[in-house]
Short mmCIF file of C-alpha atoms in Angstrom, two decimals:
data_model
loop_
_atom_site.label_atom_id
_atom_site.label_comp_id
_atom_site.label_asym_id
_atom_site.label_seq_id
_atom_site.Cartn_x
_atom_site.Cartn_y
_atom_site.Cartn_z
CA MET A 1 47.13 14.11 22.65
CA ALA A 2 44.73 17.06 22.71
CA LEU A 3 41.33 16.43 24.22
CA ALA A 4 38.37 16.65 21.87
CA LYS A 5 36.39 19.82 22.40
CA ARG A 6 32.88 19.22 23.68
CA ASP A 7 29.93 20.93 22.06
CA PRO A 8 28.11 23.56 24.17
CA GLU A 9 24.96 21.44 24.47
CA SER A 10 26.81 18.50 26.03
CA PHE A 11 28.67 20.83 28.39
CA LEU A 12 25.46 22.54 29.52
CA ALA A 13 23.64 19.22 29.89
CA GLN A 14 26.36 17.95 32.20
CA ARG A 15 26.17 21.11 34.31
CA LEU A 16 22.38 20.95 34.45
CA ALA A 17 22.58 17.41 35.86
CA SER A 18 25.17 18.32 38.50
CA ASN A 19 24.78 17.21 42.12
CA GLU A 20 25.45 20.81 43.18
CA THR A 21 22.39 23.05 43.28
CA SER A 22 24.41 26.21 42.62
CA ILE A 23 25.93 24.70 39.47
CA ARG A 24 22.49 23.70 38.16
CA ILE A 25 21.11 27.20 38.78
CA ARG A 26 23.99 28.87 36.95
CA ALA A 27 23.74 26.38 34.09
CA LEU A 28 20.03 27.12 33.64
CA LYS A 29 20.69 30.87 33.48
CA THR A 30 23.49 30.30 30.98
CA LEU A 31 21.26 28.04 28.90
CA ARG A 32 18.55 30.69 28.68
CA LYS A 33 21.04 33.24 27.32
CA TYR A 34 22.61 30.69 24.99
CA ILE A 35 19.24 29.74 23.49
CA SER A 36 18.32 33.37 22.90
CA LEU A 37 21.64 34.28 21.27
CA ARG A 38 21.98 31.20 19.10
CA SER A 39 18.40 31.16 17.87
CA GLN A 40 18.79 34.76 16.65
CA LYS A 41 21.32 33.69 14.04
CA ILE A 42 20.12 33.24 10.48
CA GLU A 43 22.33 30.17 10.24
CA GLY A 44 23.40 27.91 13.06
CA GLY A 45 20.05 27.33 14.73
CA PHE A 46 19.36 24.29 16.88
CA THR A 47 19.08 20.79 15.50
CA SER A 48 17.03 17.99 16.98
CA ASP A 49 20.20 16.35 18.34
CA ASP A 50 21.21 19.62 20.01
CA LEU A 51 17.91 19.96 21.82
CA LEU A 52 17.79 16.29 22.80
CA LYS A 53 21.11 16.81 24.60
CA ILE A 54 19.76 19.91 26.30
CA TRP A 55 16.54 18.15 27.32
CA LYS A 56 18.48 15.28 28.84
CA GLY A 57 20.23 17.80 31.06
CA LEU A 58 16.94 19.53 31.90
CA PHE A 59 15.31 16.21 32.72
CA TYR A 60 17.97 15.37 35.28
CA CYS A 61 18.02 18.94 36.53
CA LEU A 62 14.41 18.45 37.62
CA TRP A 63 15.19 14.90 38.76
CA MET A 64 17.72 16.30 41.25
CA GLN A 65 15.44 19.03 42.60
CA ASP A 66 13.84 18.46 46.02
CA LYS A 67 11.00 20.36 47.75
CA PRO A 68 7.66 20.88 45.98
CA LEU A 69 7.77 24.68 45.69
CA LEU A 70 11.24 24.61 44.17
CA GLN A 71 10.16 21.84 41.82
CA GLU A 72 7.22 23.96 40.66
CA GLU A 73 9.48 26.96 40.11
CA LEU A 74 11.98 24.87 38.17
CA SER A 75 9.25 23.30 36.00
CA ASP A 76 8.01 26.79 35.21
CA GLN A 77 11.52 27.90 34.25
CA ILE A 78 12.18 24.84 32.10
CA SER A 79 8.88 25.14 30.24
CA GLY A 80 9.41 28.89 29.92
CA LEU A 81 12.62 28.32 27.97
CA MET A 82 10.33 27.84 24.98
CA ASN A 83 9.92 31.63 24.94
CA SER A 84 13.69 32.14 24.69
CA PHE A 85 13.71 30.74 21.16
CA CYS A 86 13.40 33.45 18.52
CA THR A 87 11.59 31.39 15.87
CA THR A 88 8.40 29.38 16.03
CA GLU A 89 10.16 26.50 14.28
CA SER A 90 12.69 26.28 17.13
CA GLN A 91 9.93 26.56 19.72
CA LEU A 92 8.10 23.68 18.11
CA LEU A 93 11.31 21.65 17.95
CA TYR A 94 11.81 22.30 21.67
CA PHE A 95 8.33 20.88 22.27
CA GLU A 96 8.99 17.90 20.01
CA THR A 97 12.29 16.98 21.68
CA PHE A 98 10.56 17.32 25.05
CA LEU A 99 8.11 14.59 24.00
CA GLN A 100 10.94 12.43 22.68
CA THR A 101 12.85 12.81 25.94
CA LEU A 102 9.91 11.88 28.14
CA LYS A 103 9.07 8.88 25.96
CA ARG A 104 12.63 7.67 26.45
CA GLU A 105 12.92 8.38 30.18
CA TRP A 106 9.37 7.93 31.50
CA ASN A 107 9.51 4.31 32.58
CA GLY A 108 12.61 5.04 34.65
CA ILE A 109 10.88 7.64 36.82
CA ASP A 110 10.19 6.28 40.29
CA ARG A 111 6.95 6.83 42.17
CA LEU A 112 8.36 9.51 44.47
CA ARG A 113 9.50 11.66 41.54
CA MET A 114 6.48 11.19 39.30
CA ASP A 115 4.46 14.19 40.52
CA LYS A 116 7.08 16.74 39.51
CA PHE A 117 7.24 15.32 36.00
CA PHE A 118 3.44 15.33 35.81
CA GLN A 119 3.69 19.02 36.63
CA LEU A 120 6.36 19.60 33.99
CA VAL A 121 4.11 18.03 31.34
CA ARG A 122 1.26 20.37 32.27
CA PHE A 123 3.52 23.44 32.19
CA VAL A 124 5.07 22.57 28.83
CA PHE A 125 1.64 22.11 27.22
CA ARG A 126 0.55 25.41 28.75
CA GLN A 127 3.54 27.12 27.14
CA ALA A 128 2.90 25.38 23.82
CA PHE A 129 -0.71 26.58 23.72
CA GLY A 130 0.52 30.02 24.78
CA MET A 131 2.91 30.02 21.82
CA LEU A 132 0.01 29.28 19.47
CA LYS A 133 -2.05 32.03 21.08
CA ARG A 134 0.71 34.60 20.52
CA LYS A 135 0.68 33.59 16.86
CA GLU A 136 -3.08 34.21 16.88
CA TRP A 137 -3.80 30.52 16.35
CA GLU A 138 -2.41 30.68 12.82
CA THR A 139 -3.63 27.62 10.94
CA SER A 140 -0.27 26.31 9.73
CA MET A 141 1.23 26.65 13.22
CA VAL A 142 -1.68 24.77 14.81
CA ASN A 143 -1.41 22.05 12.17
CA ASN A 144 2.35 21.70 12.75
CA PHE A 145 1.80 21.43 16.49
CA LEU A 146 -0.88 18.78 16.04
CA LYS A 147 1.30 16.87 13.60
CA VAL A 148 4.10 16.67 16.18
CA PHE A 149 1.62 15.72 18.90
CA THR A 150 -0.01 13.01 16.79
CA THR A 151 3.24 11.56 15.47
CA HIS A 152 4.85 11.14 18.87
CA LEU A 153 1.86 10.18 21.01
CA LEU A 154 -1.06 8.83 18.99
CA GLN A 155 0.04 7.55 15.60
CA SER A 156 2.32 4.74 16.71
CA ARG A 157 1.85 3.25 20.16
CA GLU A 158 5.04 1.21 20.10
CA GLY A 159 7.44 2.36 22.78
CA ILE A 160 5.13 5.06 24.14
CA PRO A 161 4.57 4.80 27.92
CA ASN A 162 0.90 4.51 28.79
CA GLY A 163 1.30 6.66 31.89
CA LEU A 164 2.66 9.56 29.85
CA VAL A 165 -0.14 9.44 27.29
CA LEU A 166 -2.84 9.14 29.95
CA HIS A 167 -1.51 12.17 31.81
CA ILE A 168 -1.31 14.25 28.64
CA LEU A 169 -4.92 13.34 27.84
CA ASP A 170 -5.82 14.43 31.35
CA VAL A 171 -4.30 17.92 31.01
CA TYR A 172 -4.85 18.61 27.29
CA MET A 173 -8.36 20.06 27.34
CA THR A 174 -7.89 21.91 30.62
CA GLU A 175 -4.76 23.71 29.46
CA LEU A 176 -6.28 24.48 26.06
CA ALA A 177 -9.29 25.99 27.83
CA ASN A 178 -7.11 28.02 30.20
CA ILE A 179 -5.25 29.58 27.29
CA GLY A 180 -7.78 29.75 24.48
CA SER A 181 -11.35 29.58 25.79
CA ALA A 182 -11.95 33.32 25.42
CA GLU A 183 -11.00 33.54 21.75
CA LEU A 184 -11.01 30.16 20.00
CA THR A 185 -14.00 29.58 17.75
CA ALA A 186 -15.95 26.33 17.71
CA ASP A 187 -14.39 25.39 14.37
CA GLN A 188 -10.88 26.02 15.70
CA ASN A 189 -11.59 23.84 18.71
CA LEU A 190 -12.67 21.03 16.42
CA THR A 191 -9.21 21.18 14.85
CA PHE A 192 -7.63 20.55 18.24
CA ILE A 193 -9.65 17.38 18.83
CA ASP A 194 -9.39 16.05 15.28
CA PRO A 195 -6.34 13.85 16.12
CA PHE A 196 -8.37 12.15 18.85
CA CYS A 197 -11.28 11.51 16.48
CA ASN A 198 -8.92 9.87 13.99
CA THR A 199 -7.26 7.80 16.70
CA MET A 200 -10.56 6.51 18.07
CA ALA A 201 -11.65 5.56 14.56
CA LYS A 202 -8.49 3.58 13.83
CA SER A 203 -6.91 2.43 17.08
CA LYS A 204 -7.27 -1.10 18.43
CA ASP A 205 -5.83 -0.04 21.79
CA ARG A 206 -8.89 -0.33 24.02
CA ARG A 207 -7.25 1.43 26.95
CA LEU A 208 -6.26 4.41 24.80
CA VAL A 209 -9.71 4.69 23.23
CA THR A 210 -11.35 4.57 26.67
CA SER A 211 -9.01 7.26 27.98
CA ILE A 212 -9.66 9.54 25.01
CA SER A 213 -13.39 9.09 25.51
CA LYS A 214 -13.11 9.93 29.20
CA HIS A 215 -10.66 12.83 29.16
CA ILE A 216 -11.44 14.46 25.82
CA PHE A 217 -15.01 13.79 24.74
CA SER A 218 -16.64 13.49 28.15
CA SER A 219 -15.25 16.89 29.09
CA ILE A 220 -16.82 18.32 25.94
CA VAL A 221 -20.19 16.76 26.78
CA ASP A 222 -19.97 18.19 30.30
CA GLN A 223 -20.11 21.73 28.91
CA ALA A 224 -22.55 21.06 26.06
CA SER A 225 -25.29 23.25 27.55
CA PHE A 226 -23.03 26.29 27.49
CA ALA A 227 -21.91 25.56 23.94
CA ILE A 228 -25.53 25.32 22.78
CA GLU A 229 -26.34 28.63 24.44
CA ASP A 230 -23.34 30.30 22.79
CA LEU A 231 -24.39 28.90 19.43
CA ARG A 232 -27.96 30.15 19.90
CA LYS A 233 -26.67 33.64 20.61
CA GLU A 234 -24.40 33.56 17.58
CA LEU A 235 -27.31 32.55 15.35
CA CYS A 236 -29.55 35.27 16.76
CA GLU A 237 -26.87 37.91 16.29
CA GLY A 238 -26.21 36.72 12.76
CA ARG A 239 -29.86 37.10 11.81
CA GLY A 240 -30.08 40.50 13.44
CA ALA A 241 -32.98 39.29 15.54
CA ASP A 242 -34.75 41.92 17.59
CA SER A 243 -37.19 41.44 20.39
CA ASP A 244 -39.64 43.72 22.19
CA SER A 245 -38.54 45.45 25.38
CA GLY A 246 -40.25 42.96 27.66
CA GLN A 247 -38.66 39.99 25.96
CA ALA A 248 -35.30 41.79 25.90
CA SER A 249 -35.49 42.31 29.64
CA GLU A 250 -36.28 38.64 30.19
CA ASP A 251 -33.43 37.59 27.91
CA GLU A 252 -31.08 39.95 29.74
CA GLU A 253 -31.90 38.34 33.08
CA GLU A 254 -31.37 34.90 31.56
CA THR A 255 -28.05 36.02 30.09
CA VAL A 256 -26.84 37.30 33.47
CA GLU A 257 -27.77 33.99 35.07
CA GLN A 258 -26.01 32.02 32.34
CA ASP A 259 -22.92 34.23 32.60
CA GLU A 260 -22.75 33.63 36.36
CA LEU A 261 -22.93 29.90 35.73
CA LYS A 262 -20.16 30.17 33.15
CA ILE A 263 -17.95 32.12 35.54
CA ASN A 264 -18.39 29.51 38.25
CA TRP A 265 -17.93 26.69 35.78
CA ARG A 266 -14.80 28.17 34.19
CA ALA A 267 -13.38 28.80 37.66
CA ASN A 268 -13.63 25.04 38.02
CA VAL A 269 -11.55 24.73 34.84
CA VAL A 270 -8.75 26.82 36.33
CA ASN A 271 -8.74 24.52 39.33
CA GLY A 272 -8.41 21.44 37.15
CA GLY A 273 -12.00 20.77 36.20
CA SER A 274 -13.56 20.10 32.81
CA SER A 275 -12.62 22.00 29.69
CA GLY A 276 -14.21 25.39 29.11
CA ILE A 277 -14.03 25.69 25.34
CA LYS A 278 -16.82 25.94 22.82
CA PHE A 279 -18.02 23.40 20.29
CA LYS A 280 -20.86 23.49 17.83
CA TRP A 281 -23.42 20.81 18.53
CA PRO A 282 -23.80 18.33 17.04
CA PHE A 283 -20.18 18.23 15.92
CA PHE A 284 -19.89 14.59 14.80
#
């Protein structure tokens, strides 16, 4: 009897989860090429089932990796596979199946392996925000991203590991600031926190509400003074306000001082501090 032919995704997943480091490395390189070639086709793109198989292999590929520096490199490579997809729909599906995979596997991760999966989460969200940036924060793309995010993490709490959600809340604003703080408008930033507003208004999960308050809204309050200053400048520019030379000089000195504070503060963002994105106040 002839053996049933395995699909490429199952074959690659098995190779990615191999005990042999060399086999895993070759499988990852092959996967990158396979994703690029297949996603270029008008027909025959990836399905959710295809990417779930691939993500299972990638999950155990990272599971098997020792040594922190190699784990960081591998997490960067795995998250970077998002850029190998030729369509934004496939990129978003890669992100969605990533969330599905972690929801399924999270509670099985032991304490010694948790840090590298924390890192993977951060890197994948960084790539996802980078994808939106390359699309110039196009409204429909942002809405599709937020729909996936909300559906899998906020809308229904059944079967969603608390540790995963809490970590995502911890990195969400920081990674958004790292990617988009220089160009996102206050109104665009409000769109990115809208799912959290809706969740806090409806959720009965006290722990989730407390975590959203701490990691999302407290980080916004922390940088309120800078947001108010930005808004004041926008209003002045919009009105075409002019001042005399003495006042202009004073304002210039104040601006330099504020800019220095912003540089120091946003450096804190890069190192894992509060978010550095703008909001109009009051925004509630």
